mmCIF file of C-alpha atoms in Angstrom:
data_model
loop_
_atom_site.group_PDB
_atom_site.id
_atom_site.type_symbol
_atom_site.label_atom_id
_atom_site.label_comp_id
_atom_site.label_asym_id
_atom_site.label_seq_id
_atom_site.Cartn_x
_atom_site.Cartn_y
_atom_site.Cartn_z
ATOM 1 C CA LEU A 1 102.859 102.354 95.901
ATOM 2 C CA GLY A 2 104.140 105.789 96.862
ATOM 3 C CA LEU A 3 106.999 104.441 98.934
ATOM 4 C CA LEU A 4 108.198 102.001 96.268
ATOM 5 C CA ALA A 5 107.819 104.636 93.528
ATOM 6 C CA ALA A 6 109.926 107.071 95.574
ATOM 7 C CA LEU A 7 112.537 104.374 96.183
ATOM 8 C CA GLY A 8 112.590 103.540 92.476
ATOM 9 C CA SER A 9 112.992 107.223 91.583
ATOM 10 C CA ILE A 10 116.008 107.543 93.848
ATOM 11 C CA VAL A 11 117.543 104.270 92.659
ATOM 12 C CA ARG A 12 117.053 105.353 89.045
ATOM 13 C CA LEU A 13 119.241 108.419 89.492
ATOM 14 C CA PHE A 14 122.220 106.349 90.594
ATOM 15 C CA GLY A 15 121.563 103.410 88.292
ATOM 16 C CA SER A 16 121.300 105.324 85.033
ATOM 17 C CA ALA A 17 124.927 106.402 85.167
ATOM 18 C CA ALA A 18 126.365 102.949 85.829
ATOM 19 C CA GLY A 19 126.889 101.268 82.458
ATOM 20 C CA GLY A 20 123.374 100.169 81.590
ATOM 21 C CA LEU A 21 122.454 99.152 85.137
ATOM 22 C CA GLU A 22 118.879 100.174 85.815
ATOM 23 C CA GLY A 23 118.377 99.422 89.497
ATOM 24 C CA VAL A 24 114.789 100.527 89.153
ATOM 25 C CA PHE A 25 114.129 97.226 87.347
ATOM 26 C CA VAL A 26 114.762 95.362 90.601
ATOM 27 C CA VAL A 27 112.220 97.487 92.487
ATOM 28 C CA LEU A 28 109.601 97.067 89.750
ATOM 29 C CA ILE A 29 110.064 93.338 89.218
ATOM 30 C CA VAL A 30 110.113 92.343 92.874
ATOM 31 C CA GLY A 31 107.345 94.832 93.747
ATOM 32 C CA GLY A 32 105.169 93.640 90.876
ATOM 33 C CA ALA A 33 105.710 89.994 91.801
ATOM 34 C CA ALA A 34 104.753 90.692 95.416
ATOM 35 C CA PHE A 35 101.693 92.896 94.860
ATOM 36 C CA GLY A 36 100.269 91.714 91.522
ATOM 37 C CA PRO A 37 99.913 92.904 87.930
ATOM 38 C CA ARG A 38 97.762 96.010 88.480
ATOM 39 C CA PHE A 39 100.068 97.268 91.205
ATOM 40 C CA GLY A 40 103.124 96.415 89.078
ATOM 41 C CA PHE A 41 101.762 98.369 86.109
ATOM 42 C CA LEU A 42 100.996 101.404 88.284
ATOM 43 C CA LEU A 43 104.369 101.115 90.007
ATOM 44 C CA GLY A 44 106.193 101.218 86.668
ATOM 45 C CA MET A 45 104.204 104.203 85.388
ATOM 46 C CA VAL A 46 104.361 106.222 88.620
ATOM 47 C CA THR A 47 108.038 105.487 89.288
ATOM 48 C CA ILE A 48 109.272 106.648 85.901
ATOM 49 C CA GLY A 49 106.904 109.628 85.837
ATOM 50 C CA ALA A 50 107.933 110.790 89.314
ATOM 51 C CA SER A 51 111.592 110.227 88.549
ATOM 52 C CA ALA A 52 111.356 112.252 85.333
ATOM 53 C CA LEU A 53 109.740 115.146 87.185
ATOM 54 C CA LEU A 54 112.128 114.881 90.122
ATOM 55 C CA TRP A 55 115.361 114.725 88.127
ATOM 56 C CA GLY A 56 114.342 116.819 85.102
ATOM 57 C CA LEU A 57 114.433 113.918 82.651
ATOM 58 C CA LEU A 58 111.371 114.957 80.656
ATOM 59 C CA GLY A 59 111.414 114.403 76.927
ATOM 60 C CA PRO A 60 109.738 112.599 74.046
ATOM 61 C CA TRP A 61 111.140 109.305 75.360
ATOM 62 C CA LEU A 62 109.070 109.475 78.573
ATOM 63 C CA PRO A 63 105.860 107.826 77.214
ATOM 64 C CA PHE A 64 107.948 104.934 75.882
ATOM 65 C CA GLN A 65 109.653 104.558 79.262
ATOM 66 C CA MET A 66 106.346 104.709 81.128
ATOM 67 C CA LEU A 67 104.685 102.076 78.966
ATOM 68 C CA ALA A 68 107.711 99.777 78.926
ATOM 69 C CA LEU A 69 108.176 99.898 82.701
ATOM 70 C CA GLY A 70 104.421 99.570 83.242
ATOM 71 C CA TRP A 71 104.406 96.423 81.096
ATOM 72 C CA MET A 72 107.468 95.157 82.940
ATOM 73 C CA GLY A 73 105.782 95.606 86.330
ATOM 74 C CA ALA A 74 102.509 94.069 85.145
ATOM 75 C CA GLY A 75 104.328 91.080 83.659
ATOM 76 C CA ALA A 76 106.198 90.610 86.928
ATOM 77 C CA GLY A 77 102.831 90.666 88.707
ATOM 78 C CA PHE A 78 101.461 87.900 86.488
ATOM 79 C CA LEU A 79 104.700 85.981 86.933
ATOM 80 C CA GLY A 80 104.419 86.403 90.707
ATOM 81 C CA ILE A 81 100.964 84.832 90.621
ATOM 82 C CA LEU A 82 102.350 81.829 88.747
ATOM 83 C CA THR A 83 105.470 81.422 90.885
ATOM 84 C CA ALA A 84 104.024 82.163 94.346
ATOM 85 C CA ARG A 85 103.714 78.444 95.150
ATOM 86 C CA LEU A 86 107.207 77.545 94.032
ATOM 87 C CA ARG A 87 110.141 77.237 96.362
ATOM 88 C CA PRO A 88 111.367 80.730 97.248
ATOM 89 C CA TRP A 89 114.835 80.347 95.726
ATOM 90 C CA PHE A 90 113.424 78.975 92.488
ATOM 91 C CA GLU A 91 110.993 81.894 92.320
ATOM 92 C CA VAL A 92 113.873 84.336 92.704
ATOM 93 C CA VAL A 93 115.760 82.581 89.897
ATOM 94 C CA VAL A 94 112.690 82.896 87.649
ATOM 95 C CA LEU A 95 112.381 86.600 88.515
ATOM 96 C CA ALA A 96 116.085 87.109 87.800
ATOM 97 C CA ALA A 97 115.660 85.479 84.377
ATOM 98 C CA TYR A 98 112.640 87.716 83.769
ATOM 99 C CA GLY A 99 114.746 90.768 84.698
ATOM 100 C CA TRP A 100 117.495 89.615 82.359
ATOM 101 C CA VAL A 101 115.068 89.331 79.421
ATOM 102 C CA TRP A 102 113.540 92.717 80.190
ATOM 103 C CA GLY A 103 116.999 94.284 80.238
ATOM 104 C CA PHE A 104 117.061 93.715 76.476
ATOM 105 C CA ALA A 105 113.348 94.297 75.833
ATOM 106 C CA TYR A 106 113.393 97.671 77.581
ATOM 107 C CA GLY A 107 116.292 98.895 75.454
ATOM 108 C CA ALA A 108 114.622 97.661 72.274
ATOM 109 C CA ILE A 109 111.340 99.399 73.133
ATOM 110 C CA LEU A 110 113.057 102.603 74.177
ATOM 111 C CA ASN A 111 114.969 102.921 70.889
ATOM 112 C CA LEU A 112 111.651 103.163 69.067
ATOM 113 C CA TRP A 113 111.100 106.726 70.251
ATOM 114 C CA PHE A 114 113.748 107.997 67.817
ATOM 115 C CA TRP A 115 114.728 105.238 65.379
ATOM 116 C CA PRO A 116 111.967 105.831 62.773
ATOM 117 C CA PHE A 117 112.784 109.554 62.710
ATOM 118 C CA GLN A 118 116.538 109.184 62.341
ATOM 119 C CA ARG A 119 117.199 109.874 58.662
ATOM 120 C CA ASP A 120 120.759 109.250 57.609
ATOM 121 C CA GLY A 121 119.743 107.056 54.669
ATOM 122 C CA GLY A 122 122.024 104.198 55.700
ATOM 123 C CA ALA A 123 121.317 100.507 55.985
ATOM 124 C CA LEU A 124 120.309 100.902 59.646
ATOM 125 C CA SER A 125 117.621 103.551 59.088
ATOM 126 C CA TRP A 126 113.923 103.087 58.682
ATOM 127 C CA ARG A 127 112.530 103.827 55.263
ATOM 128 C CA PRO A 128 108.859 104.183 54.300
ATOM 129 C CA GLY A 129 107.565 101.355 52.149
ATOM 130 C CA LEU A 130 109.756 98.624 53.597
ATOM 131 C CA GLY A 131 108.026 95.371 54.418
ATOM 132 C CA PHE A 132 107.759 94.008 57.934
ATOM 133 C CA THR A 133 110.690 91.604 57.574
ATOM 134 C CA ALA A 134 113.008 94.216 56.052
ATOM 135 C CA THR A 135 112.057 96.731 58.754
ATOM 136 C CA LEU A 136 112.694 94.156 61.462
ATOM 137 C CA GLN A 137 116.088 93.267 59.964
ATOM 138 C CA ARG A 138 117.112 96.934 59.827
ATOM 139 C CA TYR A 139 115.966 97.537 63.372
ATOM 140 C CA TRP A 140 117.813 94.436 64.622
ATOM 141 C CA SER A 141 121.003 95.642 62.906
ATOM 142 C CA PHE A 142 120.529 99.084 64.451
ATOM 143 C CA TYR A 143 119.912 97.584 67.899
ATOM 144 C CA VAL A 144 122.989 95.348 67.733
ATOM 145 C CA ALA A 145 125.184 98.235 66.565
ATOM 146 C CA THR A 146 123.988 100.782 69.120
ATOM 147 C CA SER A 147 122.394 99.197 72.210
ATOM 148 C CA LEU A 148 123.076 95.490 72.590
ATOM 149 C CA ALA A 149 126.296 95.744 74.636
ATOM 150 C CA TRP A 150 124.835 98.403 76.952
ATOM 151 C CA ASP A 151 121.634 96.413 77.488
ATOM 152 C CA ALA A 152 123.551 93.152 78.003
ATOM 153 C CA ALA A 153 125.584 94.707 80.822
ATOM 154 C CA GLY A 154 122.449 96.093 82.452
ATOM 155 C CA ALA A 155 120.511 92.848 82.043
ATOM 156 C CA LEU A 156 123.276 90.820 83.657
ATOM 157 C CA ALA A 157 123.729 93.275 86.533
ATOM 158 C CA ASN A 158 120.007 93.418 87.247
ATOM 159 C CA ALA A 159 119.698 89.623 87.228
ATOM 160 C CA VAL A 160 122.587 89.369 89.689
ATOM 161 C CA ILE A 161 121.047 91.996 91.984
ATOM 162 C CA ILE A 162 117.705 90.173 91.958
ATOM 163 C CA LEU A 163 119.504 86.931 92.828
ATOM 164 C CA VAL A 164 121.328 88.616 95.719
ATOM 165 C CA VAL A 165 118.532 90.665 97.335
ATOM 166 C CA GLY A 166 115.389 89.228 95.761
ATOM 167 C CA LEU A 167 114.550 86.619 98.394
ATOM 168 C CA ALA A 168 114.662 88.984 101.376
ATOM 169 C CA VAL A 169 112.871 91.817 99.586
ATOM 170 C CA LEU A 170 110.195 89.526 98.143
ATOM 171 C CA ARG A 171 109.457 88.004 101.554
ATOM 172 C CA THR A 172 109.159 91.443 103.129
ATOM 173 C CA LEU A 173 106.900 92.829 100.416
ATOM 174 C CA ARG A 174 104.687 89.735 100.374
ATOM 175 C CA ARG A 175 104.235 90.021 104.134
ATOM 176 C CA PHE A 176 102.923 93.556 103.644
ATOM 177 C CA ALA A 177 100.841 92.501 100.641
ATOM 178 C CA HIS A 178 98.999 89.929 102.758
ATOM 179 C CA ARG A 179 98.376 92.502 105.477
ATOM 180 C CA LEU A 180 96.843 94.904 102.975
ATOM 181 C CA GLU A 181 94.344 92.420 101.546
ATOM 182 C CA PRO A 182 90.842 93.455 102.607
ATOM 183 C CA VAL A 183 88.829 90.876 104.510
ATOM 184 C CA VAL A 184 85.038 91.145 104.610
ATOM 185 C CA GLU A 185 83.124 89.396 107.363
ATOM 186 C CA PHE A 186 79.352 89.304 107.521
ATOM 187 C CA GLU A 187 77.738 89.114 110.930
ATOM 188 C CA GLY A 188 74.158 88.148 111.679
ATOM 189 C CA ARG A 189 71.482 87.159 109.267
ATOM 190 C CA PRO A 190 71.274 88.733 105.839
ATOM 191 C CA ALA A 191 68.594 91.357 105.419
ATOM 192 C CA GLN A 192 65.297 90.037 104.050
ATOM 193 C CA THR A 193 63.767 91.587 100.992
ATOM 194 C CA VAL A 194 60.471 93.340 101.468
ATOM 195 C CA ARG A 195 57.783 92.495 98.960
ATOM 196 C CA LEU A 196 55.160 95.071 98.125
#
């Protein structure tokens, strides 16, 4: 967990400046798929927290990032359970599609840290008293106008990276995951209960 979180923190520094590419997604998705949902959730939370402390990226957006990346890692863990028996290349394709979808979902979740508080009074702003459908329509319009192109570039790049390196990294991580599974062996006869 520590090693992958450190790797994700380093990758995040270089990925954040490259047109929506979040290389940390690759680490979280493949790591979550290899080690399971609990590990994936912790990996997402620890990676973004450590990276924020390391690079000075603390702010009100950090809880949204931590939860979104935790959910991403946990979802990849559940997906890894479902796809573990598939052919390796097909599993990588499924993980790449998952990374592509999360490229958009992450951006949509992250915008929520400031969108309700942005008050310009326009058609893209949140307004108290709006119904669910009207709020969703305004948020969708805001997302398309501000984030969709950025997230689309990142989603595509992350899917391509998972397709390129996913098979080798997933095999390596799964080999370590199997070595770390505890095995309990009982020797001898079980202890008998003493009746008083």
